Coordinates of C-alpha atoms and ligand atoms in Angstrom, one line a residue:
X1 CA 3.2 -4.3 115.1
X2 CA 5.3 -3.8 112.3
X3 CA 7.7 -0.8 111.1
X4 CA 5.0 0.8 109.2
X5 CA 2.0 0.8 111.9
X6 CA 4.8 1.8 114.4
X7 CA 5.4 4.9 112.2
X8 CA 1.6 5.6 111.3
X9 CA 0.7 5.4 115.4
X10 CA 4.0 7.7 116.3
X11 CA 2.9 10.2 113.6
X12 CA -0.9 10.4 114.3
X13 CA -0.8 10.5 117.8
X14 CA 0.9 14.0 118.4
X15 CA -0.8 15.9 115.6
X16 CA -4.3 14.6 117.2
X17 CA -3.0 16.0 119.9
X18 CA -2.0 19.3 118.3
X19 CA -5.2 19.6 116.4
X20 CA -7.5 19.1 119.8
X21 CA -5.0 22.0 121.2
X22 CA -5.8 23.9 118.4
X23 CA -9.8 23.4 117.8
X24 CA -10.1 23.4 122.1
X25 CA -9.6 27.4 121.5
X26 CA -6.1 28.4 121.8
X27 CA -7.3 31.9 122.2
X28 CA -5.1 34.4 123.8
X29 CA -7.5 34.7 127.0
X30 CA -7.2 30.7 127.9
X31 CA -3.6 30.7 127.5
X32 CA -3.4 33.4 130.3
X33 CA -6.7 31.7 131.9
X34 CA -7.7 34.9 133.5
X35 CA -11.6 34.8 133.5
X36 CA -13.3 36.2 136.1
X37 CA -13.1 32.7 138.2
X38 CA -9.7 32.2 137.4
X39 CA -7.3 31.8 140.3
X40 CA -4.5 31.6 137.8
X41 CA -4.1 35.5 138.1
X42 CA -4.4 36.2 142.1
X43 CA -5.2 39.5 143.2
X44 CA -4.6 38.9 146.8
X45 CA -2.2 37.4 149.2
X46 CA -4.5 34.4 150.3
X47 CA -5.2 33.8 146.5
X48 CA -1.2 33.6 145.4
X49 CA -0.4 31.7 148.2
X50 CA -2.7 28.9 147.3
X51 CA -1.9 29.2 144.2
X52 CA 1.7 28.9 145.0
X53 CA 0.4 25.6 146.8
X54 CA -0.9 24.1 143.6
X55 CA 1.8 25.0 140.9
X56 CA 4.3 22.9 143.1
X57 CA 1.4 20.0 143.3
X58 CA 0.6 20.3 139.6
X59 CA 4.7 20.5 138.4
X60 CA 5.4 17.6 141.0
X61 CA 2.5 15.8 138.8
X62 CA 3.4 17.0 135.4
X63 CA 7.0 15.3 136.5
X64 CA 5.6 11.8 137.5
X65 CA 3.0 11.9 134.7
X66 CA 6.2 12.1 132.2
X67 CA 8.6 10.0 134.0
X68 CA 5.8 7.0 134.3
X69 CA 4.2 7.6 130.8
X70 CA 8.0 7.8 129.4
X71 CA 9.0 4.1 130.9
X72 CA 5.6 3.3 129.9
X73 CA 5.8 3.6 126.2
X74 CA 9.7 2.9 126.3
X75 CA 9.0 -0.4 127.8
X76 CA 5.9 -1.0 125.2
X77 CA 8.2 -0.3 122.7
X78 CA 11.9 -2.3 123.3
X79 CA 9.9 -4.9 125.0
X80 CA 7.2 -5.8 122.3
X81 CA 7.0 -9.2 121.0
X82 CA 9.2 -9.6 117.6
X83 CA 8.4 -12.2 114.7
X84 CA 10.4 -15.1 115.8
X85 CA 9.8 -14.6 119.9
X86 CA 6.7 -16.6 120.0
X87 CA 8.6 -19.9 121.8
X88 CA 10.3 -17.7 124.3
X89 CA 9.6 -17.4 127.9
X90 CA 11.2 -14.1 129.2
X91 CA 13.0 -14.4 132.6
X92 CA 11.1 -14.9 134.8
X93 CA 11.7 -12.1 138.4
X94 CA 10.3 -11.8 141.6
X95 CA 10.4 -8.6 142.9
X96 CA 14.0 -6.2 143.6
X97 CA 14.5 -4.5 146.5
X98 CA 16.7 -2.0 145.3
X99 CA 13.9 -0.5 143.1
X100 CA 11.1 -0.9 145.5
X101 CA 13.3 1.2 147.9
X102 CA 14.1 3.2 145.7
X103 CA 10.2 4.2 144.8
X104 CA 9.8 4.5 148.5
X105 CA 12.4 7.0 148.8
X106 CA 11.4 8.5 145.7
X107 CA 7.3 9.5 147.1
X108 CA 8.8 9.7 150.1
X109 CA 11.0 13.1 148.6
X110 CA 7.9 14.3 146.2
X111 CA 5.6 14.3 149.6
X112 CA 7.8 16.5 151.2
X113 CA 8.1 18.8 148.5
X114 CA 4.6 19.0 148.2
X115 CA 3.9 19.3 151.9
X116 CA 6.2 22.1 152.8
X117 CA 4.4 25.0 150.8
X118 CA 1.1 22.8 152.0
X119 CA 2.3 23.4 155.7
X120 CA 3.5 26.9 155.5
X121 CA 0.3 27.9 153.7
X122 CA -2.1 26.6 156.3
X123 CA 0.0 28.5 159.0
X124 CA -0.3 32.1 157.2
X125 CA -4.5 31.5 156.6
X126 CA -4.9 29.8 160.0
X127 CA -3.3 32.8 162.1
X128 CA -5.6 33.7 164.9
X129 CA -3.7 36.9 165.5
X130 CA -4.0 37.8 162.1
X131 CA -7.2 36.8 162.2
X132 CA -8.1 38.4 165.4
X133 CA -6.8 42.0 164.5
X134 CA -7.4 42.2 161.2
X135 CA -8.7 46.1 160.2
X136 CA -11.9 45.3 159.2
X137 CA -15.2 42.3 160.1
X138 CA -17.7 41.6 158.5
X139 CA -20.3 38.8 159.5
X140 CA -21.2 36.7 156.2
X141 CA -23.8 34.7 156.3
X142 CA -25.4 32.2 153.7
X143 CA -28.8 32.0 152.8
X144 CA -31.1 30.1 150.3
X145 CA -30.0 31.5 148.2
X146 CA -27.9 34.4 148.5
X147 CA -25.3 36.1 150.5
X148 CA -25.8 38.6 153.8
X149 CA -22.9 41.1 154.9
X150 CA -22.9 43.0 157.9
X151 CA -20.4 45.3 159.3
X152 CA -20.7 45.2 163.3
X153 CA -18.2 48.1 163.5
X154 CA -20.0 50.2 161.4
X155 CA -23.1 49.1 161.8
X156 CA -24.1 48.9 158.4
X157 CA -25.7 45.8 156.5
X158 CA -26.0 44.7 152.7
X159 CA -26.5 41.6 150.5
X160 CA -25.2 39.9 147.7
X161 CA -21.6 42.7 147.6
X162 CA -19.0 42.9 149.5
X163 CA -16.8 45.8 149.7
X164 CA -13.4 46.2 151.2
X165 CA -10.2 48.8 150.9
X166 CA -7.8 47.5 149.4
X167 CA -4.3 46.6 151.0
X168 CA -6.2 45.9 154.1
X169 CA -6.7 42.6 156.4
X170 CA -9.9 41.6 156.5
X171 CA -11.7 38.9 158.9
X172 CA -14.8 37.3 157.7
X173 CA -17.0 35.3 160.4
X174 CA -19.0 32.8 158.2
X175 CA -22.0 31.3 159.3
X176 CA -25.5 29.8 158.1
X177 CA -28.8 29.2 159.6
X178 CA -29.6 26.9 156.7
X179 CA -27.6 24.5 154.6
X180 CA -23.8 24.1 154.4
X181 CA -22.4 26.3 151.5
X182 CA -19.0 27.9 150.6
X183 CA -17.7 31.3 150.7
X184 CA -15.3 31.6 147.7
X185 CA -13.5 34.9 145.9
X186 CA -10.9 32.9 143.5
X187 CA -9.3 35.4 142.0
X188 CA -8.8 37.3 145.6
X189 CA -9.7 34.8 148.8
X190 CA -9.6 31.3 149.3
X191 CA -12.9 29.1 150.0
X192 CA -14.1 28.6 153.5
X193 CA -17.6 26.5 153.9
X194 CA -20.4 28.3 155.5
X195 CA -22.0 25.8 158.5
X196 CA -24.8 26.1 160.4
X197 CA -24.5 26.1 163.9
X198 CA -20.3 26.4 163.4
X199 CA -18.1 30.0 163.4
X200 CA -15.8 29.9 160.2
X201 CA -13.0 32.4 160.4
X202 CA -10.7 33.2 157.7
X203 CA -8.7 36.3 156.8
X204 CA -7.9 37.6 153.3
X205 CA -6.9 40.9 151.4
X206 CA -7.3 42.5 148.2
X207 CA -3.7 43.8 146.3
X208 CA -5.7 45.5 143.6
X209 CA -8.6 47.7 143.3
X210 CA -11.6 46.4 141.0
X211 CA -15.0 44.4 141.1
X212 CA -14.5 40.6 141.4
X213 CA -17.0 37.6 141.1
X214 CA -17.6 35.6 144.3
X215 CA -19.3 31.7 144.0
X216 CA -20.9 29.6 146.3
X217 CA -19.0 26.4 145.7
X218 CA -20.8 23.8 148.1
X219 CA -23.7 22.3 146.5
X220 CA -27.0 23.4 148.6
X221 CA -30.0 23.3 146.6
X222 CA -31.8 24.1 143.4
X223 CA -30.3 27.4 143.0
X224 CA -26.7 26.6 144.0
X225 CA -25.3 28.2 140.7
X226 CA -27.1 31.0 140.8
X227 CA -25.9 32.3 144.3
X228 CA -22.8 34.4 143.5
X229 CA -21.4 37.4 144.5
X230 CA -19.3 40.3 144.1
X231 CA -16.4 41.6 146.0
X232 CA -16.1 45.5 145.5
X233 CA -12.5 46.2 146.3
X234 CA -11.6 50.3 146.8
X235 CA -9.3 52.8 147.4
X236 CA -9.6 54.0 151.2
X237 CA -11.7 57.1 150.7
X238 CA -13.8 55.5 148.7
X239 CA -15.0 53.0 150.9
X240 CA -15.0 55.7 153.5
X241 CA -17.6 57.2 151.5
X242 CA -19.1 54.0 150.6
X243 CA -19.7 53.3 154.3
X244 CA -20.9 56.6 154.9
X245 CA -23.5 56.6 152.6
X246 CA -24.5 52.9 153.6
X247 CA -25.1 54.2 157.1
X248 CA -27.3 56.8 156.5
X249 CA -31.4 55.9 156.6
X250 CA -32.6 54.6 152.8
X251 CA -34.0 57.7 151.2
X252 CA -35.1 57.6 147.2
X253 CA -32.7 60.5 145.6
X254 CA -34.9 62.3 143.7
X255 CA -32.3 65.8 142.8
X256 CA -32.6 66.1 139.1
X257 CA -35.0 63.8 138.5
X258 CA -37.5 64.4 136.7
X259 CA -41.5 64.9 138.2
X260 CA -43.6 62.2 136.6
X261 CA -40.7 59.9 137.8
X262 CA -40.8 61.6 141.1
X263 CA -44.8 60.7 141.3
X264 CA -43.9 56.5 140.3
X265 CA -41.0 56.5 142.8
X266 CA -43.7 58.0 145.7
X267 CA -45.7 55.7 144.3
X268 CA -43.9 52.4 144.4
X269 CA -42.6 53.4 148.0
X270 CA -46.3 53.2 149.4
X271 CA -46.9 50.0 147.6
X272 CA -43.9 48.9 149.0
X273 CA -44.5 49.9 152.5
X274 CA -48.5 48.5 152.4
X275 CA -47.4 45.1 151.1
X276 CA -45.6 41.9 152.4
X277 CA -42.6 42.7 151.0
X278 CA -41.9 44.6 154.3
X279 CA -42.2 41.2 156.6
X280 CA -39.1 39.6 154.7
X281 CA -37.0 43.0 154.1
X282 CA -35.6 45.8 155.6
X283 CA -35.2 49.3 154.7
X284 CA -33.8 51.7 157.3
X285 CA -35.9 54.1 158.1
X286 CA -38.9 52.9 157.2
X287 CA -40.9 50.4 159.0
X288 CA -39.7 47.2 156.7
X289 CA -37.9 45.1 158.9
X290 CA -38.1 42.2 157.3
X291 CA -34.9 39.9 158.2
X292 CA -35.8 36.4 155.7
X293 CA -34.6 38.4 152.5
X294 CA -32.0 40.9 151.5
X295 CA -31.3 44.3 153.4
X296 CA -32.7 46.6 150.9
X297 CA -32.2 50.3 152.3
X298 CA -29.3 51.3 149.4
X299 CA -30.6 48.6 146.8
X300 CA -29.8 51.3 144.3
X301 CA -26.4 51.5 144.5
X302 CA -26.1 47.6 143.7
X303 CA -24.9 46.2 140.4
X304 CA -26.5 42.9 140.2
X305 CA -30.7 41.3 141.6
X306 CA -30.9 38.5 143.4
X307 CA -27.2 37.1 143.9
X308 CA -25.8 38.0 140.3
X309 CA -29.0 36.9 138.2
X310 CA -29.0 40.0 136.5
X311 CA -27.7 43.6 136.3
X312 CA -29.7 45.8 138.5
X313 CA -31.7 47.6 135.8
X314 CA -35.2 49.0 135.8
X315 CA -36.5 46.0 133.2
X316 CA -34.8 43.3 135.1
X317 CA -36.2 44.2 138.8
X318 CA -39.4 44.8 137.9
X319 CA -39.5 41.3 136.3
X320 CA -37.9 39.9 139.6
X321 CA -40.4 41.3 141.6
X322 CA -43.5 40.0 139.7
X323 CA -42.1 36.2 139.1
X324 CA -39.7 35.9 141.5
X325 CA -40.0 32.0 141.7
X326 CA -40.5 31.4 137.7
X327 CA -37.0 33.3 137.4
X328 CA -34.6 31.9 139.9
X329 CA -35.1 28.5 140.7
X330 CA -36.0 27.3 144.4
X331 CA -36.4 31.0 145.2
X332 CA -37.7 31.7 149.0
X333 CA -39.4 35.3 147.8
X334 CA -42.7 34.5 146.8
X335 CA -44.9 36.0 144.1
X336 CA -47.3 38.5 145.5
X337 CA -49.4 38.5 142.3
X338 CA -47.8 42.5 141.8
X339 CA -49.5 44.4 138.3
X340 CA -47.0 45.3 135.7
X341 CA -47.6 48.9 136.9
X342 CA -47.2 48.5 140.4
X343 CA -44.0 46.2 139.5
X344 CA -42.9 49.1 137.6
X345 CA -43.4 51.5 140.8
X346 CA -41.6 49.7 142.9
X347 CA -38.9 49.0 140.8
X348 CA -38.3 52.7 140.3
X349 CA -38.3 53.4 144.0
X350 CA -36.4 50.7 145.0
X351 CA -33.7 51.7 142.4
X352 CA -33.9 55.2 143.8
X353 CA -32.4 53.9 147.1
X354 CA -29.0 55.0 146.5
Ligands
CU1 CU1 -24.9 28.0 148.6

């Protein structure tokens, strides 16, 4: 290569680098990469901790990556053949113990830096006594394709959001009756997979109040991606109240509402309660109880249908419950063949279930 290709290549590589920094979106938002599944931003103690765990991996990386690519390009570039070199045979080696030694010791050090925050991290998740007398259990379980959450203690049951105080220890037991999938909170809690026929413990906690997205990240089936999650994260009181409300029977809250929607909610409770939607769900208080879907007895008080398809608004359910199947992909609720007015009935009622 001579001078003047050298000087083209050493020009032209960094500023293609540049411009693909530039064009890739150097917005604000990705330099702090704190989207809602960003773990780069924890929120909780499990979450910094791993996170902790991978900064030392990733600068241990970043380190070799330069350190190799540097001898790399040096080599490529004092070693390259010259006009003139053609009839020379460069000395020929075998091999030098000091260096091979020397790289031995060398992974040998980076291991260990990597494996100390490895090995203190799984010791703090692990802890059976935090584990075992943590504040607050809730039995998680994985379904096709969305998320059950029962709170023995308090007896209370919900789908598809998970709320906890904040600043307080929390024990999940993680099972499934179906597939293998995987519990994961990244801004707050690790990632634990969800087995059938297998008890998965793991403790977290929340440093922050505020609504997070929760993923399944093991792939299980045609609607893998759409079986998220959120984790409601309060003050104490609140929750207090949240649980208390939670454990009362489902009743549609009808003060200061209006009559005409009074009559539809009325309405879409008895179409509810004469049709098959009560063999797969259960509303407290009623004689639904159905156990292959999602508790419904406070399904108004939920943000989101069907494990984060949608926001839980009037339109959007009473499309879910006509066309369940045609929406979400793989769905287990079947379509009942429901009019758009019965639809509409039982979407107010349902939403009424605060
Ligand atoms: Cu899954």
């Amino acid at each position: 290569m001579d001078r003047n290709r050298l000087l083209t290549w050493t020009l032209w590589a960094p500023s293609t680098l540049l411009m693909a920094g530039l064009l890739s979106g150097c917005s604000p938002a990705a330099w702090d990469m704190d989207g809602p599944m960003s773990f780069f931003q924890p929120q909780g103690t499990l979450a910094a901790i791993q996170l902790d765990v991978l900064m030392v991996a990733l600068w241990v990386c970043i380190g070799i990556f330069f350190v190799t690519g540097g001898l790399y390009f040096y080599t490529l570039i004092r070693y390259r053949s010259r006009p003139g070199d053609e009839a020379r045979i460069p000395a020929q080696l075998h091999g030098s113990t000091a260096i091979e030694i020397g790289l031995v010791a060398i992974f040998v050090v980076l291991l260990t830096i990597i494996m100390v925050p490895n090995v203190r991290a799984l010791f703090i998740m692990d802890d059976l006594d935090t584990i075992e007398r943590a504040e607050l259990v809730v039995d998680v379980k994985g379904y096709q394709w969305w998320w059950g959450f029962e709170y023995p203690a308090q007896g209370i049951r919900t789908a598809n959001e998970l709320h906890i105080p904040v600043g307080t220890k929390v024990t999940l037991n993680l099972t499934s009756d179906n597939v293998i999938h995987s519990f994961w909170v990244p801004k707050v809690a690790g990632k634990l997979d969800v087995i059938p026929n297998q008890l998965n413990r793991m403790w977290f906690e929340a440093d922050t109040v505020g609504v997070f997205q929760g993923q399944c990240a093991e792939l299980c089936g045609a609607s893998h991606a759409n079986m998220r999650f959120l984790l409601v994260v309060h003050e104490q009181a609140d929750f207090d109240a949240w649980v208390e409300a939670q454990a009362r029977p489902a009743r549609p809250v009808t003060e200061g509402v209006d009559p005409a929607q009074v009559a539809l909610i009325e309405r879409g409770r008895a179409i509810f309660l004469q049709n098959a939607c009560i063999g797969c769900h259960t509303v407290s208080g009623t004689h639904a109880l159905g156990q292959a879907g999602p508790d419904l007895s406070h399904f108004g008080s939920r943000r989101e249908i069907a494990a984060g398809m949608w926001g839980n608004t009037h339109t959007a359910l009473a499309a879910w419950v006509q066309h369940p199947a045609d929406l979400k992909e793989g769905s287990l609720m079947p379509n009942l063949g429901l009019s758009d007015d019965d639809a509409a009935a039982i979407a107010a009622y349902l939403l009424s279930l605060k």
